[in-house]
mmCIF file of N, CA and C in Angstrom:
data_model
loop_
_atom_site.group_PDB
_atom_site.id
_atom_site.type_symbol
_atom_site.label_atom_id
_atom_site.label_comp_id
_atom_site.label_asym_id
_atom_site.label_seq_id
_atom_site.Cartn_x
_atom_site.Cartn_y
_atom_site.Cartn_z
ATOM 1 N N UNK B 16 -2.101 -42.479 6.378
ATOM 2 C CA UNK B 16 -1.951 -41.360 5.476
ATOM 3 C C UNK B 16 -2.000 -41.812 4.008
ATOM 4 N N UNK B 17 -2.256 -43.096 3.761
ATOM 5 C CA UNK B 17 -2.325 -43.585 2.381
ATOM 6 C C UNK B 17 -3.690 -43.288 1.775
ATOM 7 N N UNK B 18 -3.688 -42.995 0.496
ATOM 8 C CA UNK B 18 -4.949 -42.779 -0.214
ATOM 9 C C UNK B 18 -5.570 -44.132 -0.554
ATOM 10 N N UNK B 19 -6.836 -44.120 -0.889
ATOM 11 C CA UNK B 19 -7.527 -45.354 -1.272
ATOM 12 C C UNK B 19 -6.844 -46.081 -2.417
ATOM 13 N N UNK B 20 -6.492 -45.362 -3.503
ATOM 14 C CA UNK B 20 -5.802 -46.032 -4.611
ATOM 15 C C UNK B 20 -4.444 -46.628 -4.193
ATOM 16 N N UNK B 21 -3.716 -45.937 -3.318
ATOM 17 C CA UNK B 21 -2.422 -46.460 -2.858
ATOM 18 C C UNK B 21 -2.614 -47.708 -2.004
ATOM 19 N N UNK B 22 -3.658 -47.730 -1.185
ATOM 20 C CA UNK B 22 -3.948 -48.912 -0.382
ATOM 21 C C UNK B 22 -4.266 -50.089 -1.295
ATOM 22 N N UNK B 23 -5.063 -49.857 -2.315
ATOM 23 C CA UNK B 23 -5.395 -50.916 -3.275
ATOM 24 C C UNK B 23 -4.143 -51.418 -3.981
ATOM 25 N N UNK B 24 -3.265 -50.508 -4.373
ATOM 26 C CA UNK B 24 -2.008 -50.881 -5.028
ATOM 27 C C UNK B 24 -1.139 -51.723 -4.094
ATOM 28 N N UNK B 25 -1.051 -51.314 -2.835
ATOM 29 C CA UNK B 25 -0.248 -52.035 -1.843
ATOM 30 C C UNK B 25 -0.807 -53.432 -1.594
ATOM 31 N N UNK B 26 -2.109 -53.538 -1.430
ATOM 32 C CA UNK B 26 -2.742 -54.839 -1.200
ATOM 33 C C UNK B 26 -2.548 -55.745 -2.422
ATOM 34 N N UNK B 27 -2.663 -55.188 -3.604
ATOM 35 C CA UNK B 27 -2.445 -55.974 -4.819
ATOM 36 C C UNK B 27 -1.019 -56.501 -4.911
ATOM 37 N N UNK B 28 -0.042 -55.660 -4.580
ATOM 38 C CA UNK B 28 1.360 -56.087 -4.617
ATOM 39 C C UNK B 28 1.624 -57.154 -3.563
ATOM 40 N N UNK B 29 1.064 -56.982 -2.372
ATOM 41 C CA UNK B 29 1.230 -57.983 -1.311
ATOM 42 C C UNK B 29 0.615 -59.316 -1.732
ATOM 43 N N UNK B 30 -0.542 -59.261 -2.363
ATOM 44 C CA UNK B 30 -1.206 -60.480 -2.845
ATOM 45 C C UNK B 30 -0.332 -61.196 -3.887
ATOM 46 N N UNK B 31 0.273 -60.447 -4.790
ATOM 47 C CA UNK B 31 1.149 -61.043 -5.805
ATOM 48 C C UNK B 31 2.336 -61.755 -5.155
ATOM 49 N N UNK B 32 2.973 -61.101 -4.196
ATOM 50 C CA UNK B 32 4.139 -61.688 -3.520
ATOM 51 C C UNK B 32 3.737 -62.937 -2.751
ATOM 52 N N UNK B 33 2.633 -62.870 -2.021
ATOM 53 C CA UNK B 33 2.183 -64.027 -1.242
ATOM 54 C C UNK B 33 1.821 -65.199 -2.158
ATOM 55 N N UNK B 34 1.167 -64.916 -3.274
ATOM 56 C CA UNK B 34 0.806 -65.970 -4.226
ATOM 57 C C UNK B 34 2.057 -66.646 -4.774
ATOM 58 N N UNK B 35 3.050 -65.849 -5.148
ATOM 59 C CA UNK B 35 4.302 -66.403 -5.660
ATOM 60 C C UNK B 35 5.032 -67.204 -4.585
ATOM 61 N N UNK B 36 5.046 -66.689 -3.350
ATOM 62 C CA UNK B 36 5.708 -67.398 -2.250
ATOM 63 C C UNK B 36 5.041 -68.754 -2.005
ATOM 64 N N UNK B 37 3.724 -68.782 -2.005
ATOM 65 C CA UNK B 37 3.012 -70.049 -1.799
ATOM 66 C C UNK B 37 3.273 -71.027 -2.941
ATOM 67 N N UNK B 38 3.344 -70.505 -4.163
ATOM 68 C CA UNK B 38 3.610 -71.366 -5.317
ATOM 69 C C UNK B 38 4.993 -72.017 -5.223
ATOM 70 N N UNK B 39 5.927 -71.325 -4.555
ATOM 71 C CA UNK B 39 7.282 -71.848 -4.407
ATOM 72 C C UNK B 39 7.471 -72.605 -3.090
ATOM 73 N N UNK B 40 6.402 -72.823 -2.361
ATOM 74 C CA UNK B 40 6.497 -73.600 -1.123
ATOM 75 C C UNK B 40 6.849 -72.790 0.106
ATOM 76 N N UNK B 41 6.797 -71.472 0.005
ATOM 77 C CA UNK B 41 7.105 -70.634 1.159
ATOM 78 C C UNK B 41 8.592 -70.383 1.311
ATOM 79 N N UNK B 42 8.958 -69.845 2.475
ATOM 80 C CA UNK B 42 10.342 -69.516 2.775
ATOM 81 C C UNK B 42 10.792 -70.358 3.947
ATOM 82 N N UNK B 43 11.818 -71.154 3.758
ATOM 83 C CA UNK B 43 12.330 -72.033 4.816
ATOM 84 C C UNK B 43 13.719 -71.570 5.221
ATOM 85 N N UNK B 44 13.811 -70.973 6.415
ATOM 86 C CA UNK B 44 15.101 -70.479 6.877
ATOM 87 C C UNK B 44 15.908 -71.549 7.590
ATOM 88 N N UNK B 45 15.262 -72.588 8.082
ATOM 89 C CA UNK B 45 15.997 -73.700 8.699
ATOM 90 C C UNK B 45 15.163 -74.967 8.601
ATOM 91 N N UNK B 46 15.682 -76.056 9.110
ATOM 92 C CA UNK B 46 15.035 -77.363 8.935
ATOM 93 C C UNK B 46 13.711 -77.506 9.681
ATOM 94 N N UNK B 47 13.367 -76.565 10.554
ATOM 95 C CA UNK B 47 12.094 -76.626 11.268
ATOM 96 C C UNK B 47 10.926 -76.203 10.384
ATOM 97 N N UNK B 48 11.213 -75.451 9.332
ATOM 98 C CA UNK B 48 10.160 -74.914 8.481
ATOM 99 C C UNK B 48 10.110 -75.678 7.169
ATOM 100 N N UNK B 49 9.341 -76.744 7.167
ATOM 101 C CA UNK B 49 9.191 -77.591 5.985
ATOM 102 C C UNK B 49 7.716 -77.915 5.794
ATOM 103 N N UNK B 50 7.376 -78.444 4.619
ATOM 104 C CA UNK B 50 5.986 -78.820 4.388
ATOM 105 C C UNK B 50 5.720 -80.219 4.954
ATOM 106 N N UNK B 51 4.531 -80.738 4.755
ATOM 107 C CA UNK B 51 4.160 -82.041 5.329
ATOM 108 C C UNK B 51 5.000 -83.188 4.781
ATOM 109 N N UNK B 52 5.646 -82.981 3.644
ATOM 110 C CA UNK B 52 6.516 -83.998 3.057
ATOM 111 C C UNK B 52 7.978 -83.819 3.477
ATOM 112 N N UNK B 53 8.237 -82.850 4.380
ATOM 113 C CA UNK B 53 9.597 -82.599 4.837
ATOM 114 C C UNK B 53 10.442 -81.795 3.863
ATOM 115 N N UNK B 54 9.815 -81.149 2.879
ATOM 116 C CA UNK B 54 10.536 -80.375 1.877
ATOM 117 C C UNK B 54 10.566 -78.901 2.238
ATOM 118 N N UNK B 55 11.705 -78.258 1.978
ATOM 119 C CA UNK B 55 11.849 -76.821 2.212
ATOM 120 C C UNK B 55 11.222 -76.040 1.069
ATOM 121 N N UNK B 56 10.789 -74.822 1.380
ATOM 122 C CA UNK B 56 10.283 -73.936 0.340
ATOM 123 C C UNK B 56 11.441 -73.286 -0.395
ATOM 124 N N UNK B 57 11.161 -72.757 -1.574
ATOM 125 C CA UNK B 57 12.208 -72.170 -2.407
ATOM 126 C C UNK B 57 12.082 -70.663 -2.575
ATOM 127 N N UNK B 58 11.109 -70.035 -1.920
ATOM 128 C CA UNK B 58 10.934 -68.596 -2.102
ATOM 129 C C UNK B 58 12.115 -67.802 -1.547
ATOM 130 N N UNK B 59 12.849 -68.381 -0.610
ATOM 131 C CA UNK B 59 14.019 -67.708 -0.032
ATOM 132 C C UNK B 59 14.990 -67.269 -1.133
ATOM 133 N N UNK B 60 15.071 -68.037 -2.196
ATOM 134 C CA UNK B 60 15.978 -67.699 -3.302
ATOM 135 C C UNK B 60 15.558 -66.420 -4.020
ATOM 136 N N UNK B 61 14.306 -66.002 -3.827
ATOM 137 C CA UNK B 61 13.803 -64.794 -4.472
ATOM 138 C C UNK B 61 13.986 -63.540 -3.625
ATOM 139 N N UNK B 62 14.418 -63.694 -2.389
ATOM 140 C CA UNK B 62 14.553 -62.542 -1.498
ATOM 141 C C UNK B 62 15.746 -61.693 -1.939
ATOM 142 N N UNK B 63 15.505 -60.410 -2.165
ATOM 143 C CA UNK B 63 16.547 -59.539 -2.701
ATOM 144 C C UNK B 63 17.502 -59.012 -1.641
ATOM 145 N N UNK B 64 17.012 -58.756 -0.422
ATOM 146 C CA UNK B 64 17.890 -58.148 0.582
ATOM 147 C C UNK B 64 17.923 -58.865 1.922
ATOM 148 N N UNK B 65 16.972 -59.759 2.193
ATOM 149 C CA UNK B 65 16.929 -60.403 3.503
ATOM 150 C C UNK B 65 18.233 -61.158 3.769
ATOM 151 N N UNK B 66 18.805 -60.918 4.954
ATOM 152 C CA UNK B 66 20.028 -61.594 5.361
ATOM 153 C C UNK B 66 21.278 -61.088 4.663
ATOM 154 N N UNK B 67 21.194 -59.941 3.995
ATOM 155 C CA UNK B 67 22.339 -59.438 3.226
ATOM 156 C C UNK B 67 22.869 -58.121 3.776
ATOM 157 N N UNK B 68 22.935 -58.018 5.096
ATOM 158 C CA UNK B 68 23.420 -56.809 5.761
ATOM 159 C C UNK B 68 24.780 -56.396 5.200
ATOM 160 N N UNK B 69 24.920 -55.118 4.921
ATOM 161 C CA UNK B 69 26.141 -54.486 4.415
ATOM 162 C C UNK B 69 26.497 -54.880 2.981
ATOM 163 N N UNK B 70 25.756 -55.788 2.374
ATOM 164 C CA UNK B 70 25.993 -56.109 0.966
ATOM 165 C C UNK B 70 25.326 -55.037 0.104
ATOM 166 N N UNK B 71 25.754 -54.872 -1.133
ATOM 167 C CA UNK B 71 25.142 -53.842 -1.981
ATOM 168 C C UNK B 71 23.720 -54.211 -2.396
ATOM 169 N N UNK B 72 22.867 -53.209 -2.410
ATOM 170 C CA UNK B 72 21.495 -53.385 -2.894
ATOM 171 C C UNK B 72 21.569 -53.810 -4.365
ATOM 172 N N UNK B 73 20.793 -54.825 -4.766
ATOM 173 C CA UNK B 73 20.838 -55.254 -6.167
ATOM 174 C C UNK B 73 20.319 -54.202 -7.138
ATOM 175 N N UNK B 74 19.565 -53.227 -6.644
ATOM 176 C CA UNK B 74 19.004 -52.192 -7.516
ATOM 177 C C UNK B 74 19.922 -50.976 -7.633
ATOM 178 N N UNK B 75 20.442 -50.470 -6.482
ATOM 179 C CA UNK B 75 21.186 -49.205 -6.527
ATOM 180 C C UNK B 75 22.617 -49.287 -6.002
ATOM 181 N N UNK B 76 22.971 -50.376 -5.319
ATOM 182 C CA UNK B 76 24.329 -50.541 -4.817
ATOM 183 C C UNK B 76 24.580 -50.025 -3.415
ATOM 184 N N UNK B 77 23.603 -49.354 -2.805
ATOM 185 C CA UNK B 77 23.783 -48.871 -1.424
ATOM 186 C C UNK B 77 23.849 -50.066 -0.472
ATOM 187 N N UNK B 78 24.588 -49.954 0.619
ATOM 188 C CA UNK B 78 24.667 -51.071 1.577
ATOM 189 C C UNK B 78 23.310 -51.358 2.227
ATOM 190 N N UNK B 79 22.964 -52.634 2.320
ATOM 191 C CA UNK B 79 21.721 -53.067 2.956
ATOM 192 C C UNK B 79 21.840 -52.850 4.464
ATOM 193 N N UNK B 80 20.756 -52.409 5.084
ATOM 194 C CA UNK B 80 20.713 -52.123 6.516
ATOM 195 C C UNK B 80 19.849 -53.163 7.218
ATOM 196 N N UNK B 81 20.284 -53.586 8.406
ATOM 197 C CA UNK B 81 19.501 -54.520 9.221
ATOM 198 C C UNK B 81 18.962 -53.771 10.434
ATOM 199 N N UNK B 82 17.673 -53.927 10.689
ATOM 200 C CA UNK B 82 17.047 -53.393 11.902
ATOM 201 C C UNK B 82 16.488 -54.568 12.681
ATOM 202 N N UNK B 83 16.768 -54.619 13.964
ATOM 203 C CA UNK B 83 16.224 -55.700 14.778
ATOM 204 C C UNK B 83 15.167 -55.148 15.718
ATOM 205 N N UNK B 84 14.146 -55.963 15.965
ATOM 206 C CA UNK B 84 13.079 -55.598 16.885
ATOM 207 C C UNK B 84 12.376 -56.872 17.334
ATOM 208 N N UNK B 85 12.154 -56.990 18.641
ATOM 209 C CA UNK B 85 11.431 -58.120 19.227
ATOM 210 C C UNK B 85 11.938 -59.477 18.718
ATOM 211 N N UNK B 86 13.237 -59.703 18.754
ATOM 212 C CA UNK B 86 13.855 -60.957 18.307
ATOM 213 C C UNK B 86 13.643 -61.259 16.825
ATOM 214 N N UNK B 87 13.386 -60.248 16.048
ATOM 215 C CA UNK B 87 13.217 -60.394 14.605
ATOM 216 C C UNK B 87 14.137 -59.402 13.904
ATOM 217 N N UNK B 88 14.339 -59.591 12.615
ATOM 218 C CA UNK B 88 15.161 -58.667 11.842
ATOM 219 C C UNK B 88 14.438 -58.246 10.575
ATOM 220 N N UNK B 89 14.705 -57.039 10.174
ATOM 221 C CA UNK B 89 14.179 -56.501 8.933
ATOM 222 C C UNK B 89 15.365 -55.936 8.161
ATOM 223 N N UNK B 90 15.416 -56.200 6.873
ATOM 224 C CA UNK B 90 16.502 -55.721 6.034
ATOM 225 C C UNK B 90 15.920 -54.829 4.952
ATOM 226 N N UNK B 91 16.603 -53.731 4.656
ATOM 227 C CA UNK B 91 16.111 -52.823 3.628
ATOM 228 C C UNK B 91 17.257 -52.004 3.057
ATOM 229 N N UNK B 92 16.975 -51.366 1.945
ATOM 230 C CA UNK B 92 17.919 -50.444 1.330
ATOM 231 C C UNK B 92 17.496 -49.029 1.733
ATOM 232 N N UNK B 93 18.379 -48.294 2.397
ATOM 233 C CA UNK B 93 18.003 -46.942 2.825
ATOM 234 C C UNK B 93 17.771 -45.976 1.664
ATOM 235 N N UNK B 94 18.294 -46.285 0.486
ATOM 236 C CA UNK B 94 18.107 -45.406 -0.676
ATOM 237 C C UNK B 94 16.813 -45.762 -1.416
ATOM 238 N N UNK B 95 16.576 -47.048 -1.648
ATOM 239 C CA UNK B 95 15.376 -47.468 -2.386
ATOM 240 C C UNK B 95 14.131 -47.498 -1.496
ATOM 241 N N UNK B 96 14.331 -47.696 -0.196
ATOM 242 C CA UNK B 96 13.208 -47.792 0.742
ATOM 243 C C UNK B 96 13.414 -46.815 1.900
ATOM 244 N N UNK B 97 13.467 -45.522 1.620
ATOM 245 C CA UNK B 97 13.711 -44.556 2.697
ATOM 246 C C UNK B 97 12.543 -44.486 3.665
ATOM 247 N N UNK B 98 12.871 -44.132 4.893
ATOM 248 C CA UNK B 98 11.819 -43.938 5.901
ATOM 249 C C UNK B 98 11.023 -42.691 5.543
ATOM 250 N N UNK B 99 9.744 -42.700 5.841
ATOM 251 C CA UNK B 99 8.956 -41.469 5.623
ATOM 252 C C UNK B 99 9.507 -40.349 6.510
ATOM 253 N N UNK B 100 9.407 -39.137 6.055
ATOM 254 C CA UNK B 100 9.869 -38.003 6.859
ATOM 255 C C UNK B 100 9.163 -38.003 8.196
ATOM 256 N N UNK B 101 9.940 -37.787 9.252
ATOM 257 C CA UNK B 101 9.373 -37.729 10.596
ATOM 258 C C UNK B 101 9.211 -39.090 11.258
ATOM 259 N N UNK B 102 9.544 -40.188 10.565
ATOM 260 C CA UNK B 102 9.429 -41.525 11.160
ATOM 261 C C UNK B 102 10.579 -41.752 12.135
ATOM 262 N N UNK B 103 10.295 -42.411 13.239
ATOM 263 C CA UNK B 103 11.320 -42.709 14.241
ATOM 264 C C UNK B 103 12.305 -43.732 13.697
ATOM 265 N N UNK B 104 13.541 -43.615 14.110
ATOM 266 C CA UNK B 104 14.575 -44.567 13.685
ATOM 267 C C UNK B 104 14.568 -45.792 14.554
#
């Protein structure tokens, strides 16, 4: 349901985030995720809500929500990142 301009905007934003993450060595959540020199990435320090369940959103103060699916977790602010109307919970 996205328009062409919105898709371009989304792809551009994703490209910016990925470029910054790569510049910082990626995101290393544990010792298994390191580069060829055994160094951890530093992009994890830039994550605003990941792993911060029930903590206040840095933008609006609403509690961060964790959703789990297929052995993975997603964290978001229900106020800043609301689900589209009609989306399943």
